[in-house]
PDB file of N, CA, C and O in Angstrom:
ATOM      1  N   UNK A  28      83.304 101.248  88.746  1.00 55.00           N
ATOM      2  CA  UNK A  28      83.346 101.579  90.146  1.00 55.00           C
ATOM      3  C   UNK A  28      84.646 101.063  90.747  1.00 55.00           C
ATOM      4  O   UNK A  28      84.875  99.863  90.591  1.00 55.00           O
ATOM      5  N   UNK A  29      85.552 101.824  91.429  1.00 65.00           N
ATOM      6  CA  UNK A  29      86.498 101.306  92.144  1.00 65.00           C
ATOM      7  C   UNK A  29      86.345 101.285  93.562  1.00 65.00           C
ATOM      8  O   UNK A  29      85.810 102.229  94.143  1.00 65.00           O
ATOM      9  N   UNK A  30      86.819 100.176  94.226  1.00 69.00           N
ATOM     10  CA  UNK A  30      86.843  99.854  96.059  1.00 69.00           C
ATOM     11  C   UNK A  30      87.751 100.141  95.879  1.00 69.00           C
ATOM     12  O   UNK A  30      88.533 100.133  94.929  1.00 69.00           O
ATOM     13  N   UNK A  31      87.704 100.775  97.904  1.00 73.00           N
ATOM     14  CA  UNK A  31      88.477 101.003  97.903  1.00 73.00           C
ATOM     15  C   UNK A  31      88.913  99.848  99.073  1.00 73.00           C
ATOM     16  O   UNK A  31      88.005  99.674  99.885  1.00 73.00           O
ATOM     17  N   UNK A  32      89.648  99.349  99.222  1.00 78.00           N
ATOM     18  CA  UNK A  32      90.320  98.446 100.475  1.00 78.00           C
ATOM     19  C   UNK A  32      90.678  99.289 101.503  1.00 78.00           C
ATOM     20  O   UNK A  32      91.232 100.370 101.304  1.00 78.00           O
ATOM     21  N   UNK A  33      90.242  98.630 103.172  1.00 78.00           N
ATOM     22  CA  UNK A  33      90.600  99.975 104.000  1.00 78.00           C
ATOM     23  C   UNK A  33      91.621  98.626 104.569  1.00 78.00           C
ATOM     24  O   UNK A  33      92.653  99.043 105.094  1.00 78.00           O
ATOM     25  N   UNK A  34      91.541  97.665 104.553  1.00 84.00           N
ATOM     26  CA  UNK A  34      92.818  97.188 105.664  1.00 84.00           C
ATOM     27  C   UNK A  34      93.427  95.604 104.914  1.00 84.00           C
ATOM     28  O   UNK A  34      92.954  95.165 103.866  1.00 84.00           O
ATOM     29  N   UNK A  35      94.449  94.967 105.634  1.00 89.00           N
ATOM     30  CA  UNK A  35      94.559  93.573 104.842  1.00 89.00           C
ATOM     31  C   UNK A  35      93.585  92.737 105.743  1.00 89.00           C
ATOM     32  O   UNK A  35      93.677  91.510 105.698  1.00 89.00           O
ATOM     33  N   UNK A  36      92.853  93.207 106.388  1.00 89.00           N
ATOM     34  CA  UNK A  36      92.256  92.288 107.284  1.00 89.00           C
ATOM     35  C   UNK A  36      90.384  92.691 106.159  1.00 89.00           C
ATOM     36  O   UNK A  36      89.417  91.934 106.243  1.00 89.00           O
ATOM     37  N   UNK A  37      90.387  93.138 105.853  1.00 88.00           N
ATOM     38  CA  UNK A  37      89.149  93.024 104.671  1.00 88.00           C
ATOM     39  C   UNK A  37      89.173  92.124 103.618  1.00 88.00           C
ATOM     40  O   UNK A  37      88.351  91.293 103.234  1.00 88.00           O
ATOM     41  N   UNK A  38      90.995  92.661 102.964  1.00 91.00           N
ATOM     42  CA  UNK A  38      91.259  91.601 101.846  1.00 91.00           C
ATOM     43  C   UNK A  38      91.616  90.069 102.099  1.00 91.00           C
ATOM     44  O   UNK A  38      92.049  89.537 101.077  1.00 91.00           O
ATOM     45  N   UNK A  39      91.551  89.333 103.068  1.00 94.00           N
ATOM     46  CA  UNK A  39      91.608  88.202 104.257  1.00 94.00           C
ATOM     47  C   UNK A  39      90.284  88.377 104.402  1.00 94.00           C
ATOM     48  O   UNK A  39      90.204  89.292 103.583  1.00 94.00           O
ATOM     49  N   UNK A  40      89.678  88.303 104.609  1.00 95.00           N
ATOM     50  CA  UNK A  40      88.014  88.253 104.680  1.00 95.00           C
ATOM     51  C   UNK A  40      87.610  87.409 103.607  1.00 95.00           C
ATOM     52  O   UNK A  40      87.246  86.240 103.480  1.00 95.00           O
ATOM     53  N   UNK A  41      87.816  88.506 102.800  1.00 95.00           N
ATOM     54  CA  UNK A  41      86.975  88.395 100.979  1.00 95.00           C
ATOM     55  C   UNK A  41      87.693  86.909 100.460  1.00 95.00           C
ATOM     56  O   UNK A  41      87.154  85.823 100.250  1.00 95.00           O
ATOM     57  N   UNK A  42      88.955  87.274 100.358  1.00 95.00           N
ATOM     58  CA  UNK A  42      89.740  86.168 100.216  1.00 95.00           C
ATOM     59  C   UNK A  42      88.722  84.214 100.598  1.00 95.00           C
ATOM     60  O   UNK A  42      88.165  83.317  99.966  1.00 95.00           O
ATOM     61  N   UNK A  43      89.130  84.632 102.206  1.00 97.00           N
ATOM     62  CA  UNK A  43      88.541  83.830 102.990  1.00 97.00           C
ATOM     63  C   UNK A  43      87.300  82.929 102.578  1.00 97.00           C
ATOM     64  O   UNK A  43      87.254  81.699 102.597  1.00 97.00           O
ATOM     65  N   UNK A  44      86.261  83.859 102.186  1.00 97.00           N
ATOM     66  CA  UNK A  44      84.873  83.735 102.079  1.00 97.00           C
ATOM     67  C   UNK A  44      84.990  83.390 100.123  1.00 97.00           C
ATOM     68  O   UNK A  44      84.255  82.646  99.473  1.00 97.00           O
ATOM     69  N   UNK A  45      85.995  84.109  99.691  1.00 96.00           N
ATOM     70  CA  UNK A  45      85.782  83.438  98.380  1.00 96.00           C
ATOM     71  C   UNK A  45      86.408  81.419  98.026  1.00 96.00           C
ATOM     72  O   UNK A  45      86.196  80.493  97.242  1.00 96.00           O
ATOM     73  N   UNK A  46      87.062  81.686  98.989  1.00 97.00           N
ATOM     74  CA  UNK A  46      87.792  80.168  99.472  1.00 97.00           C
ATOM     75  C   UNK A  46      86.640  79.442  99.345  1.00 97.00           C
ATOM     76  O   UNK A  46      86.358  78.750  98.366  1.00 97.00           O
ATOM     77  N   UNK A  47      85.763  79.640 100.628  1.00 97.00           N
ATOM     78  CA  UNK A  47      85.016  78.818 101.047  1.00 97.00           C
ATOM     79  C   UNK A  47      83.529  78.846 100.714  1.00 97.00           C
ATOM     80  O   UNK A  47      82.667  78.063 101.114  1.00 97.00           O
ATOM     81  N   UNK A  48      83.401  79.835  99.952  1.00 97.00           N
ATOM     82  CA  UNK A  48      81.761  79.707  99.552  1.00 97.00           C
ATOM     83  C   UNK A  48      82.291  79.798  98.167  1.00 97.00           C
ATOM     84  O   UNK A  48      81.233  79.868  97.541  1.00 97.00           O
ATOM     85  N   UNK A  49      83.287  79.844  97.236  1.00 95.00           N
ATOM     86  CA  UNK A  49      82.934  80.348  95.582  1.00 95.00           C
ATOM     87  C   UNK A  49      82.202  81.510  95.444  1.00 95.00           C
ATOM     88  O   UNK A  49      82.065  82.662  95.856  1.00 95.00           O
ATOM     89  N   UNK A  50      81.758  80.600  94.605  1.00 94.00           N
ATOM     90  CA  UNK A  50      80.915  81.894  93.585  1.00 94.00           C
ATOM     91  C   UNK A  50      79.388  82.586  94.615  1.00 94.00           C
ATOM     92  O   UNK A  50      78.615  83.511  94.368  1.00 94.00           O
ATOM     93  N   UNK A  51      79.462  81.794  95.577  1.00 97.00           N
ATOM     94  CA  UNK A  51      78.271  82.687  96.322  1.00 97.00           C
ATOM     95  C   UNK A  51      78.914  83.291  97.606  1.00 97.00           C
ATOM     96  O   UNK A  51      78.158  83.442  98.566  1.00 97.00           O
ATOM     97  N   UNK A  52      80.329  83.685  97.751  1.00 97.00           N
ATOM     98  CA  UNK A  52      80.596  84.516  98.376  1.00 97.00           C
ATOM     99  C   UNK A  52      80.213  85.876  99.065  1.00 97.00           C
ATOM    100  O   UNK A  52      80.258  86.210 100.249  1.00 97.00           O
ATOM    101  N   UNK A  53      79.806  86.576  97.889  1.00 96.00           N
ATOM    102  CA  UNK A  53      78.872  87.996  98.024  1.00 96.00           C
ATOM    103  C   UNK A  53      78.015  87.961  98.831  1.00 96.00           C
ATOM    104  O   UNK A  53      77.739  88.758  99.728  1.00 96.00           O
ATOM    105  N   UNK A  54      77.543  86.990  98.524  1.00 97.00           N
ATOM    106  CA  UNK A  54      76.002  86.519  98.923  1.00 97.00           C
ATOM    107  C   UNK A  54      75.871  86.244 100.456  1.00 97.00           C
ATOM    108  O   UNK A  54      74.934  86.585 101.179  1.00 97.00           O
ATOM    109  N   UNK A  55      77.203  85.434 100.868  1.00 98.00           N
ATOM    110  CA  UNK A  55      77.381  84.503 102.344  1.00 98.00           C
ATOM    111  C   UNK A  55      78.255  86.272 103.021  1.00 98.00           C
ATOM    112  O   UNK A  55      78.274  86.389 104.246  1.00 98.00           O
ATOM    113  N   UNK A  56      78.698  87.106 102.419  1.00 98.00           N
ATOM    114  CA  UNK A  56      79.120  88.450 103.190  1.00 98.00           C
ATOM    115  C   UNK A  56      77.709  89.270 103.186  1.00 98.00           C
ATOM    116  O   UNK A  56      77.387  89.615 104.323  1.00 98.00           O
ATOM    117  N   UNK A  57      77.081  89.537 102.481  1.00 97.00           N
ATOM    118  CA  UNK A  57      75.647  90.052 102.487  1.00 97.00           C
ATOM    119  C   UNK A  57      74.802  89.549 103.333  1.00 97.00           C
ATOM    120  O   UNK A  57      74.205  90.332 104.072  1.00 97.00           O
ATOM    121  N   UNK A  58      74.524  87.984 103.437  1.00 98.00           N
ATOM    122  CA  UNK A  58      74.010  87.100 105.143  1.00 98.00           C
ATOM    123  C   UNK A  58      74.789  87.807 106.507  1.00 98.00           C
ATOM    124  O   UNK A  58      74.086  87.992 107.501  1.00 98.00           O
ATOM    125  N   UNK A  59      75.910  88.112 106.545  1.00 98.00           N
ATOM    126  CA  UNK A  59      76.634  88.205 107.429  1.00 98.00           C
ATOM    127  C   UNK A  59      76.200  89.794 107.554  1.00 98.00           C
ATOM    128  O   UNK A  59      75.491  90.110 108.509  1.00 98.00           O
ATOM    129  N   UNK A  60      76.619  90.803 106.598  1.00 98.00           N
ATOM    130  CA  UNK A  60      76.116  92.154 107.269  1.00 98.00           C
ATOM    131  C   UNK A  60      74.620  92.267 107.254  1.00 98.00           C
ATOM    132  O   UNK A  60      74.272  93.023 108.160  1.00 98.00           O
ATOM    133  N   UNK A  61      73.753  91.870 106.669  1.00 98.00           N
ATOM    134  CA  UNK A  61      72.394  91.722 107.468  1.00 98.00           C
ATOM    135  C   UNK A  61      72.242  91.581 108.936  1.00 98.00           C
ATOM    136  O   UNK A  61      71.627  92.360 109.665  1.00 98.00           O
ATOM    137  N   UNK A  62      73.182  89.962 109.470  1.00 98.00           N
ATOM    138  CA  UNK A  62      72.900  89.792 110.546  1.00 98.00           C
ATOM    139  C   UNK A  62      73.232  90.465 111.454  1.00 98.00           C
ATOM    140  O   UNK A  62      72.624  90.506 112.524  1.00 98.00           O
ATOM    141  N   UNK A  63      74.595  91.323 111.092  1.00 98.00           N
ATOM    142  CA  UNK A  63      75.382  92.569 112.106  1.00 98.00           C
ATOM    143  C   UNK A  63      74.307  93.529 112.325  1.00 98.00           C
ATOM    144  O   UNK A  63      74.131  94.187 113.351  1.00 98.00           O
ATOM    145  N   UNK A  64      73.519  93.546 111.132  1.00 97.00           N
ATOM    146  CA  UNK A  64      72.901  95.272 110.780  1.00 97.00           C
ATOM    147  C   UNK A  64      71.148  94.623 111.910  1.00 97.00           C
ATOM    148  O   UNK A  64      70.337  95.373 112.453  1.00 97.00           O
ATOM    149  N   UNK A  65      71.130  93.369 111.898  1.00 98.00           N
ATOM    150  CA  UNK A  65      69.739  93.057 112.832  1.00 98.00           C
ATOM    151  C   UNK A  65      70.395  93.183 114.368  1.00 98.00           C
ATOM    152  O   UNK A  65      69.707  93.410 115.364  1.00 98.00           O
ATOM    153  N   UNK A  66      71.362  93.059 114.378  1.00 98.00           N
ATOM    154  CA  UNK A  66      72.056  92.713 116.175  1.00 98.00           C
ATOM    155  C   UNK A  66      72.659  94.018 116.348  1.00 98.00           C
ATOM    156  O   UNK A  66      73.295  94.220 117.382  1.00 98.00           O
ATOM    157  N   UNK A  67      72.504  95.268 115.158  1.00 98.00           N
ATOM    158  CA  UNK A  67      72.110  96.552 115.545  1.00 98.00           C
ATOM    159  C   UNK A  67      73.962  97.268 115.543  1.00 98.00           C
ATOM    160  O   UNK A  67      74.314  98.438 115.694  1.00 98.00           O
ATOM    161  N   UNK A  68      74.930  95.853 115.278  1.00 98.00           N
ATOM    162  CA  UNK A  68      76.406  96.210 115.036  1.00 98.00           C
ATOM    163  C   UNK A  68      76.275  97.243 113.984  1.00 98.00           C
ATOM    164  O   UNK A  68      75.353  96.956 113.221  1.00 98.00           O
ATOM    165  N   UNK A  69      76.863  98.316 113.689  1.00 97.00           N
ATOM    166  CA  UNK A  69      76.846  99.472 112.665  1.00 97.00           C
ATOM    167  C   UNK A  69      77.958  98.652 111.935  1.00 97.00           C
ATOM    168  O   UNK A  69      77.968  98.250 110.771  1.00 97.00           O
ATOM    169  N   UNK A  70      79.229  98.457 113.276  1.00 95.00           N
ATOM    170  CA  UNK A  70      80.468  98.815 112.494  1.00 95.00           C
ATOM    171  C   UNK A  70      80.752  97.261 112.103  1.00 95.00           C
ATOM    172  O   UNK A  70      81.702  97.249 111.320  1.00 95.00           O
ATOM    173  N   UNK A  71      80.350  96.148 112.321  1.00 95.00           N
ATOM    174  CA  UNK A  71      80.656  95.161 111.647  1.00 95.00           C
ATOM    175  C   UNK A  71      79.456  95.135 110.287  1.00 95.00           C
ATOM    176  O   UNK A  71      79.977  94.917 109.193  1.00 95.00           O
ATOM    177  N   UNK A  72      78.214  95.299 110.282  1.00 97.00           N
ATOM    178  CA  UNK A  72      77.165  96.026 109.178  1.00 97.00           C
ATOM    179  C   UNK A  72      78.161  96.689 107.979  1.00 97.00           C
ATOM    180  O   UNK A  72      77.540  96.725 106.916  1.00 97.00           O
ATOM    181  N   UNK A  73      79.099  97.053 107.897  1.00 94.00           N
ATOM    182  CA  UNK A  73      79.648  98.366 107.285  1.00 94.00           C
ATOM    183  C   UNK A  73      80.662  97.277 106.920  1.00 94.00           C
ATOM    184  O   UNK A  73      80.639  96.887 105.752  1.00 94.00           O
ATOM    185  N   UNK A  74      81.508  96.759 107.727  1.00 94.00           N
ATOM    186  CA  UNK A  74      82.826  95.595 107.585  1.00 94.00           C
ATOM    187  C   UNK A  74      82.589  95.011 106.408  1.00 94.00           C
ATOM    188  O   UNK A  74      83.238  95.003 105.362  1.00 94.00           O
ATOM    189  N   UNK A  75      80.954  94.224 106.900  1.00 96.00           N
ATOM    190  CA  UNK A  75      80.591  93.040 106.089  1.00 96.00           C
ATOM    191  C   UNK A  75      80.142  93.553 104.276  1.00 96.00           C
ATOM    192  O   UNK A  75      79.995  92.719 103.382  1.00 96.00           O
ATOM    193  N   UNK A  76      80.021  94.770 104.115  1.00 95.00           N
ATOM    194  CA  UNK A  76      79.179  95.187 102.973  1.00 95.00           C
ATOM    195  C   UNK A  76      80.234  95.508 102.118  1.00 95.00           C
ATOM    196  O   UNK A  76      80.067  95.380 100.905  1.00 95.00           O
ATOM    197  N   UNK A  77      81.686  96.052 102.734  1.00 93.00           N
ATOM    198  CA  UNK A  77      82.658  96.358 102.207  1.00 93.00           C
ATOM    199  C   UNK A  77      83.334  95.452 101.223  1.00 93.00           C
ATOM    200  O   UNK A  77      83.813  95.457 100.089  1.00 93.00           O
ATOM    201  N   UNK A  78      83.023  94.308 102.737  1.00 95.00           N
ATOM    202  CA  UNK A  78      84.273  93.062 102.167  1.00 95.00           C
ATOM    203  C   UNK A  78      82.962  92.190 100.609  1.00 95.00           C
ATOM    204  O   UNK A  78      83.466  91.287  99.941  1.00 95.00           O
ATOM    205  N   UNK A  79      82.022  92.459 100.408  1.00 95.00           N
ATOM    206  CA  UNK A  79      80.731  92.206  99.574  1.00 95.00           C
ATOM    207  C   UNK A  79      81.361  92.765  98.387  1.00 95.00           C
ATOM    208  O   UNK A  79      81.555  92.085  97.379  1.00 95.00           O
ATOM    209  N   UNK A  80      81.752  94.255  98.510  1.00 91.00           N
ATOM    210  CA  UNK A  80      82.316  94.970  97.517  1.00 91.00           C
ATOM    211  C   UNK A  80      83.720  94.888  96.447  1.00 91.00           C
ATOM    212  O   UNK A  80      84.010  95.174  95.286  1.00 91.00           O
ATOM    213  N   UNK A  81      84.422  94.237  97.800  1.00 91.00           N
ATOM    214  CA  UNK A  81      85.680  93.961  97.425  1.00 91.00           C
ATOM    215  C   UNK A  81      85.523  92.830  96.712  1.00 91.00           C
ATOM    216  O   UNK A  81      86.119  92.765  95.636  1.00 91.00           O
ATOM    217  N   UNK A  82      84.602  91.571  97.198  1.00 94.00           N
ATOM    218  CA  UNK A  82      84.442  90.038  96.304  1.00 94.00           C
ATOM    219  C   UNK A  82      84.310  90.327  94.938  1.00 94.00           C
ATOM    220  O   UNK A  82      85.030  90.015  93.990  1.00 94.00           O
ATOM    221  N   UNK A  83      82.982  91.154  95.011  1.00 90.00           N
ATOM    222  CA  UNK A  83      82.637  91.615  93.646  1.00 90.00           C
ATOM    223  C   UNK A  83      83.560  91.900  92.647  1.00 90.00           C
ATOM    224  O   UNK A  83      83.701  91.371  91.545  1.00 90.00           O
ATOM    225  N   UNK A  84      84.306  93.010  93.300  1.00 86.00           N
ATOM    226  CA  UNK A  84      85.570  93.798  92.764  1.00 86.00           C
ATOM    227  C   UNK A  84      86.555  92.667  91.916  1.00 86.00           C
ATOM    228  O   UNK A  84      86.754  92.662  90.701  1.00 86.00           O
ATOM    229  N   UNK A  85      87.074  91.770  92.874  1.00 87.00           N
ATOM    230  CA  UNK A  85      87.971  90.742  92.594  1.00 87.00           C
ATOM    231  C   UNK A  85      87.482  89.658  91.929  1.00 87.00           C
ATOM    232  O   UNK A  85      88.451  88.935  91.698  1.00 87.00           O
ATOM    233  N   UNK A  86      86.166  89.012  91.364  1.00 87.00           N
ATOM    234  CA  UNK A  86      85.658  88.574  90.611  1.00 87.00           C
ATOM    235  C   UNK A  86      85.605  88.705  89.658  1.00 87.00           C
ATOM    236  O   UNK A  86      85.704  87.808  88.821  1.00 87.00           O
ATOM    237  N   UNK A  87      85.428  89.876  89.440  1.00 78.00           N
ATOM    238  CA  UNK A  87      85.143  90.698  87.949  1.00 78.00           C
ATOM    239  C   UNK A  87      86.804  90.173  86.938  1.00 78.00           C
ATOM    240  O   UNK A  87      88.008  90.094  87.182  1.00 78.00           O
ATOM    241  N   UNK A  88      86.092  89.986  86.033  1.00 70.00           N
ATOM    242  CA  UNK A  88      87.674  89.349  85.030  1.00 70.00           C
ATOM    243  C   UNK A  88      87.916  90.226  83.920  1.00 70.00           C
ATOM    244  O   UNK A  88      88.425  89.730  82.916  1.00 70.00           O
ATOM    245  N   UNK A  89      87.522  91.938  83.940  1.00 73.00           N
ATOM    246  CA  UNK A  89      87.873  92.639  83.205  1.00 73.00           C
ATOM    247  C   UNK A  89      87.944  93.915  84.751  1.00 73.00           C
ATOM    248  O   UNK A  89      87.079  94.256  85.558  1.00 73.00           O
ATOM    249  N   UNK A  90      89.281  94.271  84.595  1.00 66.00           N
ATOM    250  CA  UNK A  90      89.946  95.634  85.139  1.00 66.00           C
ATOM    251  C   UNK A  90      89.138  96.508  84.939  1.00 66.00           C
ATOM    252  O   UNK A  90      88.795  96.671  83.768  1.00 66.00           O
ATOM    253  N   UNK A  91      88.460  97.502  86.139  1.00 67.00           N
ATOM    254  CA  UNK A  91      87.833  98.800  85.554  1.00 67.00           C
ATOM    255  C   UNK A  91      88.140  99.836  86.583  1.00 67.00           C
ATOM    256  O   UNK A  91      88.239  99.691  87.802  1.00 67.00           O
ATOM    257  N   UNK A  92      88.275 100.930  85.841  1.00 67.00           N
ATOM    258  CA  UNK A  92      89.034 102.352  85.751  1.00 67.00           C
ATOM    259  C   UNK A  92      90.196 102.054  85.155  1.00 67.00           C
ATOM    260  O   UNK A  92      90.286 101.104  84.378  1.00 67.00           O
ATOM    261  N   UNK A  93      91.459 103.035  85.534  1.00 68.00           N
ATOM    262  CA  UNK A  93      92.662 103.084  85.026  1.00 68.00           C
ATOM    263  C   UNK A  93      93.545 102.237  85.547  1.00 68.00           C
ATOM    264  O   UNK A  93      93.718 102.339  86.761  1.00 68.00           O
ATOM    265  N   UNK A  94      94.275 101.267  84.857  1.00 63.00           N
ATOM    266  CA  UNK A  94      94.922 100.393  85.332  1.00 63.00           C
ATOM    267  C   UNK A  94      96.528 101.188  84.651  1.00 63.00           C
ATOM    268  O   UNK A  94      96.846 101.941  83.731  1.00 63.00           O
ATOM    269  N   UNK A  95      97.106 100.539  85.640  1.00 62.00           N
ATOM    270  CA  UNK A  95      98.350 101.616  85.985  1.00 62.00           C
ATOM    271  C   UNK A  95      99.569 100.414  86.010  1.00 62.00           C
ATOM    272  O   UNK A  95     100.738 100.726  86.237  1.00 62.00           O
TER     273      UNK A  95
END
């Protein structure tokens, strides 16, 4: 599966949250778009699931699709 990154302010997020939580990063962005998605925010809901995607993404210690 490839993410896609929509801004540097996502990859500053992920970053951020991988700083400060480690390895349960995903997890502390997944708390966070829950709580957007209960206080009924769509577009921070959507922010938070992205930047979830991207952790994942950047965790992973084998490249997948075509690396260029």
């Amino acid at each position: 599966m490839q993410t896609f990154i929509a801004s540097r302010d996502a990859l500053d997020d992920a970053c951020q949250l991988m700083d400060s939580f480690g390895a349960d990063a995903a997890l502390e962005a997944a708390v966070r778009a829950e709580g957007a998605r209960d206080r009924g925010n769509v577009l921070r809901f959507c922010h938070w699931r992205q930047i979830e995607r991207v952790i994942v993404t950047l965790s992973d210690a084998e490249p997948k699709g075509t690396v260029h």
